[in-house]
Amino acid sequence: MSKTILAVDDSGSLRQMLSFSLKAAGYGVVEAVDGQDGLDKARKQTVDLVLTDQNMPGMDGLSLIKALRGMKNYQNVPILMLTTETGDDMKAMGRAAGANGWLVKPFDPARLTEVVKKLIG
Amino acid sequence: MLPQESPSGELPMNTQVMRLLSGVSVHGDQHLAEVERDLVQMDVLLDEAIKKLCTNFMAIHHAVDRQQEALNGLLAGSIPAAECAARFEALRGEIGQHVGAAVTGLQFQDMTSQLIGRMVQHLAGLRDVFGALDTNGAALPESGSEALLALLGDIGSRVGVRSSGVRSTVNQRHMESGDIELF
């Protein structure tokens, strides 16, 4: 059974690119349009990895990570930030919130799937 | 020499006017400089993205042509099946690389839309700066009066308040894939 990844980004084109890349590598993908949508979908179905943007309307990526880490079934699920943000202060906040890694946009599909494979196989 | 204050403690009118004009100039310039910076960055990103997309689109087209040639050779019996299979495998990998590069290039929309959003906020800030100068058609108090000094002081402070900065969330200067750091 293929592993499922929750892809959270307010950009429709970026979600499309993520979905295309991850599905091509054999993963199932659940898409969410912002942090709150991501949290709702994560509650309905426990996924194997979360990939989230930081700057989104409503709930941002850091808030989503904190909320997920507060849920029992998401304490050990890998969470990656995929964002345009490059600052060390933001990375430190991501790490403190519970992110397992920081990927700066734009992403390369091969490098992205390599990281995902490393984390969830 | 310090400007003389009026009996009510307010600065003289010429100082108030100079301070107001200076505030409008500084805050207006800040907003425009940020918009200019974002436009230049967007131009660079769009230029790189379109070059990347064009290059990879042409490369995919070329690889598909070569796939067709290999297929024709296989059907005509002029290329051995084993050689053809190896060619297909190599072309598959080549096409995958070009599609991957195109996917990276296609992400320009995410970055440029953030830059556009920031520019819109700066333009709104600039509109607010000018809006603060509007007296809503009310007649100005008499020149030199304390009421005029108070009005100038109020407009000046509103110009300052409405010019808060907007943090940039996009610092990319290229459309190459970004860094990856695992914690």
Coordinates of C-alpha atoms in Angstrom, one line a residue:
Chain A
M1 CA 0.0 0.0 0.0
S2 CA 1.4 3.4 -1.0
K3 CA 2.3 5.9 1.7
T4 CA 0.2 9.1 1.8
I5 CA 1.5 12.6 2.0
L6 CA -0.5 15.7 3.0
A7 CA 0.5 18.6 0.8
V8 CA -0.6 22.0 2.2
D9 CA -0.1 25.2 0.1
D10 CA -2.4 28.1 -0.8
S11 CA -1.0 28.2 -4.3
G12 CA -3.0 25.9 -6.6
S13 CA -0.2 25.6 -9.2
L14 CA 2.3 24.6 -6.5
R15 CA -0.1 21.9 -5.1
Q16 CA -0.5 20.6 -8.6
M17 CA 3.3 20.4 -9.1
L18 CA 3.7 18.7 -5.7
S19 CA 0.9 16.2 -6.4
F20 CA 2.3 15.5 -9.9
S21 CA 5.8 14.9 -8.5
L22 CA 4.9 12.8 -5.5
K23 CA 2.3 10.6 -7.4
A24 CA 4.9 10.0 -10.1
A25 CA 7.2 8.6 -7.3
G26 CA 4.4 6.3 -6.1
Y27 CA 3.0 8.2 -3.2
G28 CA -0.7 9.0 -2.5
V29 CA -1.4 12.7 -2.0
V30 CA -4.0 14.6 0.0
E31 CA -4.1 18.3 -0.9
A32 CA -5.1 21.2 1.5
V33 CA -5.4 24.9 0.6
D34 CA -4.3 26.3 4.0
G35 CA -3.3 25.4 7.5
Q36 CA -6.8 25.0 8.8
D37 CA -7.8 22.8 5.8
G38 CA -4.6 20.8 6.4
L39 CA -5.5 20.3 10.1
D40 CA -9.0 19.2 9.2
K41 CA -7.7 16.7 6.7
A42 CA -5.1 15.4 9.0
R43 CA -7.8 14.8 11.6
K44 CA -9.9 12.8 9.2
Q45 CA -7.0 10.6 8.0
T46 CA -3.6 10.0 9.5
V47 CA -1.0 10.5 6.8
D48 CA 2.6 9.3 6.6
L49 CA 4.2 12.7 6.0
V50 CA 3.2 16.4 6.0
L51 CA 4.6 18.9 3.5
T52 CA 3.5 22.4 4.3
D53 CA 4.0 26.0 3.1
Q54 CA 4.6 28.7 5.7
N55 CA 2.8 31.8 4.5
M56 CA -0.8 31.1 3.9
P57 CA -4.0 33.0 4.7
G58 CA -5.6 32.1 8.0
M59 CA -3.5 29.4 9.7
D60 CA 0.1 29.5 8.6
G61 CA 2.6 26.6 8.4
L62 CA 4.1 27.1 11.9
S63 CA 0.7 27.1 13.5
L64 CA -0.3 24.0 11.6
I65 CA 2.9 22.2 12.8
K66 CA 2.3 23.2 16.4
A67 CA -1.3 22.0 16.2
L68 CA -0.3 18.7 14.6
R69 CA 2.4 18.0 17.2
G70 CA -0.2 18.5 19.9
M71 CA -2.2 15.5 18.4
K72 CA -1.2 12.1 19.6
N73 CA -1.1 10.4 16.2
Y74 CA 1.1 13.2 14.7
Q75 CA 3.9 13.3 17.3
N76 CA 6.2 11.1 15.2
V77 CA 5.0 11.9 11.7
P78 CA 7.7 13.7 9.6
I79 CA 6.7 17.2 8.8
L80 CA 8.6 19.3 6.2
M81 CA 8.3 23.0 5.5
L82 CA 8.4 23.9 1.8
T83 CA 8.5 27.7 1.6
T84 CA 10.1 30.7 0.0
E85 CA 11.4 31.8 3.4
T86 CA 15.1 31.5 3.7
G87 CA 15.9 33.2 7.0
D88 CA 17.7 31.4 9.8
D89 CA 15.2 32.9 12.3
M90 CA 12.3 31.3 10.5
K91 CA 14.1 28.0 10.3
A92 CA 14.8 28.1 14.0
M93 CA 11.1 28.7 14.6
G94 CA 10.2 25.8 12.3
R95 CA 12.5 23.5 14.2
A96 CA 11.2 24.7 17.5
A97 CA 7.6 24.1 16.3
G98 CA 8.5 20.5 15.5
A99 CA 9.4 20.5 11.8
N100 CA 11.8 17.8 10.6
G101 CA 13.2 19.7 7.7
W102 CA 13.2 23.0 5.7
L103 CA 13.0 23.0 1.9
V104 CA 13.3 26.2 0.1
K105 CA 11.2 26.8 -3.0
P106 CA 11.3 26.3 -5.9
F107 CA 11.7 22.5 -5.4
D108 CA 13.2 20.0 -7.8
P109 CA 11.0 16.9 -8.0
A110 CA 13.9 14.4 -7.8
R111 CA 15.5 16.1 -4.8
L112 CA 12.1 16.3 -3.1
T113 CA 11.2 12.7 -3.6
E114 CA 14.7 11.7 -2.4
V115 CA 14.1 13.5 0.9
V116 CA 10.6 12.0 1.3
K117 CA 12.0 8.5 0.5
K118 CA 14.7 9.0 3.1
L119 CA 12.0 9.8 5.7
I120 CA 9.2 7.4 5.0
G121 CA 10.6 5.0 2.5
Chain B
M1 CA 18.7 76.7 16.7
L2 CA 15.5 75.0 18.0
P3 CA 12.2 76.2 16.4
Q4 CA 10.2 78.3 18.7
E5 CA 7.1 76.7 20.2
S6 CA 3.7 78.4 20.2
P7 CA 2.2 79.2 23.6
S8 CA 0.3 75.9 23.4
G9 CA 3.5 73.9 23.1
E10 CA 3.1 73.2 19.3
L11 CA 5.9 73.8 16.7
P12 CA 5.6 76.8 14.5
M13 CA 3.7 76.4 11.2
N14 CA 6.7 76.5 8.9
T15 CA 8.3 73.7 10.9
Q16 CA 5.1 71.7 10.9
V17 CA 4.7 72.1 7.1
M18 CA 8.4 71.1 6.5
R19 CA 7.9 68.1 8.8
L20 CA 4.8 67.1 7.0
L21 CA 6.3 67.4 3.5
S22 CA 9.4 65.5 4.6
G23 CA 7.2 62.7 6.1
V24 CA 5.2 62.4 2.8
S25 CA 8.4 62.3 0.8
V26 CA 10.2 59.8 3.1
H27 CA 7.2 57.4 3.5
G28 CA 6.2 57.7 -0.2
D29 CA 9.7 57.0 -1.3
Q30 CA 10.0 54.0 1.0
H31 CA 6.8 52.5 -0.5
L32 CA 7.9 53.2 -4.1
A33 CA 11.4 51.8 -3.5
E34 CA 10.0 48.5 -2.2
V35 CA 7.6 48.3 -5.2
E36 CA 10.6 49.0 -7.5
R37 CA 12.7 46.3 -5.7
D38 CA 9.8 43.7 -6.0
L39 CA 9.3 44.5 -9.7
V40 CA 13.0 44.1 -10.5
Q41 CA 13.0 40.8 -8.6
M42 CA 9.8 39.6 -10.4
D43 CA 11.3 40.5 -13.8
V44 CA 14.4 38.4 -13.0
L45 CA 12.4 35.4 -11.8
L46 CA 10.0 35.6 -14.7
D47 CA 12.9 35.8 -17.2
E48 CA 14.6 32.8 -15.7
A49 CA 11.4 30.8 -15.5
I50 CA 10.4 31.4 -19.1
K51 CA 13.9 30.5 -20.3
K52 CA 13.9 27.3 -18.2
L53 CA 10.4 26.4 -19.5
C54 CA 11.3 27.1 -23.2
T55 CA 14.6 25.1 -23.0
N56 CA 13.0 22.1 -21.3
F57 CA 9.9 22.2 -23.6
M58 CA 12.1 22.1 -26.6
A59 CA 14.2 19.3 -25.1
I60 CA 11.2 17.2 -24.3
H61 CA 9.9 17.7 -27.9
H62 CA 13.3 16.7 -29.3
A63 CA 13.4 13.6 -27.0
V64 CA 9.9 12.6 -28.1
D65 CA 11.0 12.9 -31.8
R66 CA 13.9 10.5 -31.0
Q67 CA 11.5 8.1 -29.3
Q68 CA 9.4 8.1 -32.5
E69 CA 12.5 7.4 -34.6
A70 CA 13.5 4.5 -32.4
L71 CA 9.9 3.1 -32.5
N72 CA 9.9 3.4 -36.3
G73 CA 13.3 1.6 -36.5
L74 CA 11.9 -1.1 -34.3
L75 CA 8.8 -1.5 -36.4
A76 CA 10.8 -1.5 -39.6
G77 CA 13.2 -4.1 -38.1
S78 CA 16.2 -1.9 -38.7
I79 CA 17.0 -1.5 -35.0
P80 CA 17.4 -4.6 -32.8
A81 CA 14.8 -4.9 -30.0
A82 CA 17.5 -4.9 -27.3
E83 CA 19.1 -1.7 -28.6
C84 CA 15.7 -0.1 -29.0
A85 CA 14.8 -0.9 -25.3
A86 CA 18.0 0.7 -24.2
R87 CA 17.3 3.8 -26.2
F88 CA 13.8 4.0 -24.8
E89 CA 15.1 3.7 -21.2
A90 CA 17.7 6.4 -21.8
L91 CA 15.1 8.7 -23.4
R92 CA 12.7 8.0 -20.5
G93 CA 15.3 9.2 -18.1
E94 CA 16.2 12.2 -20.2
I95 CA 12.5 13.2 -20.5
G96 CA 12.1 12.8 -16.7
Q97 CA 15.0 15.2 -16.1
H98 CA 13.5 17.8 -18.4
V99 CA 10.0 17.5 -16.9
G100 CA 11.6 17.9 -13.4
A101 CA 13.3 21.1 -14.5
A102 CA 10.1 22.3 -16.1
V103 CA 8.3 21.6 -12.8
T104 CA 10.9 23.8 -11.0
G105 CA 10.4 26.5 -13.6
L106 CA 6.6 26.4 -13.3
Q107 CA 6.8 27.4 -9.6
F108 CA 7.4 31.0 -10.6
Q109 CA 3.7 31.7 -10.1
D110 CA 3.9 31.0 -6.4
M111 CA 6.8 33.4 -5.9
T112 CA 5.5 36.2 -8.2
S113 CA 2.1 36.1 -6.7
Q114 CA 3.6 36.7 -3.2
L115 CA 5.7 39.6 -4.7
I116 CA 2.6 41.0 -6.3
G117 CA 0.7 40.8 -3.0
R118 CA 3.5 42.7 -1.3
M119 CA 3.5 45.4 -4.0
V120 CA -0.3 45.8 -3.6
Q121 CA 0.2 46.3 0.1
H122 CA 2.9 49.0 -0.5
L123 CA 0.6 50.7 -3.1
A124 CA -2.2 50.7 -0.5
G125 CA 0.3 52.2 2.0
L126 CA 1.2 54.9 -0.5
R127 CA -2.5 55.6 -1.1
D128 CA -2.9 55.8 2.7
V129 CA -0.1 58.4 2.9
F130 CA -1.8 60.5 0.3
G131 CA -5.2 59.9 2.0
A132 CA -3.8 61.2 5.2
L133 CA -3.3 64.6 3.5
D134 CA -6.9 64.8 2.5
T135 CA -8.8 67.3 4.6
N136 CA -12.2 66.0 3.3
G137 CA -13.0 69.3 1.7
A138 CA -13.1 71.2 5.0
A139 CA -11.8 74.7 4.8
L140 CA -8.3 75.0 6.4
P141 CA -8.2 77.0 9.6
E142 CA -6.8 80.5 9.3
S143 CA -3.0 80.8 8.6
G144 CA -1.0 80.9 11.8
S145 CA -3.8 79.9 14.0
E146 CA -3.4 77.2 16.7
A147 CA -6.2 75.2 15.0
L148 CA -4.1 75.1 11.8
L149 CA -1.0 74.0 13.7
A150 CA -3.0 71.3 15.4
L151 CA -4.3 70.1 12.1
L152 CA -0.8 70.0 10.5
G153 CA 0.5 68.1 13.5
D154 CA -2.4 65.6 13.2
I155 CA -1.9 65.0 9.5
G156 CA 1.9 64.6 10.1
S157 CA 1.4 61.9 12.7
R158 CA -1.2 60.1 10.5
V159 CA 1.3 60.0 7.6
G160 CA 3.8 58.4 9.9
V161 CA 1.4 55.9 11.4
R162 CA 0.1 54.6 8.0
S163 CA 3.6 53.8 6.7
S164 CA 4.5 50.6 8.5
G165 CA 6.7 48.2 6.5
V166 CA 5.7 44.9 4.9
R167 CA 8.1 42.1 5.4
S168 CA 9.4 40.4 2.3
T169 CA 8.8 36.6 2.2
V170 CA 10.5 36.0 -1.1
N171 CA 14.2 36.6 -1.4
Q172 CA 14.9 34.2 -4.3
R173 CA 16.9 35.7 -7.2
H174 CA 17.0 32.6 -9.3
M175 CA 14.7 29.8 -10.5
E176 CA 17.1 27.1 -9.4
S177 CA 15.9 24.6 -6.8
G178 CA 16.3 25.8 -3.2
D179 CA 18.3 24.4 -0.3
I180 CA 17.2 21.4 1.7
E181 CA 18.0 21.1 5.4
L182 CA 16.9 18.2 7.5
F183 CA 16.8 18.9 11.3

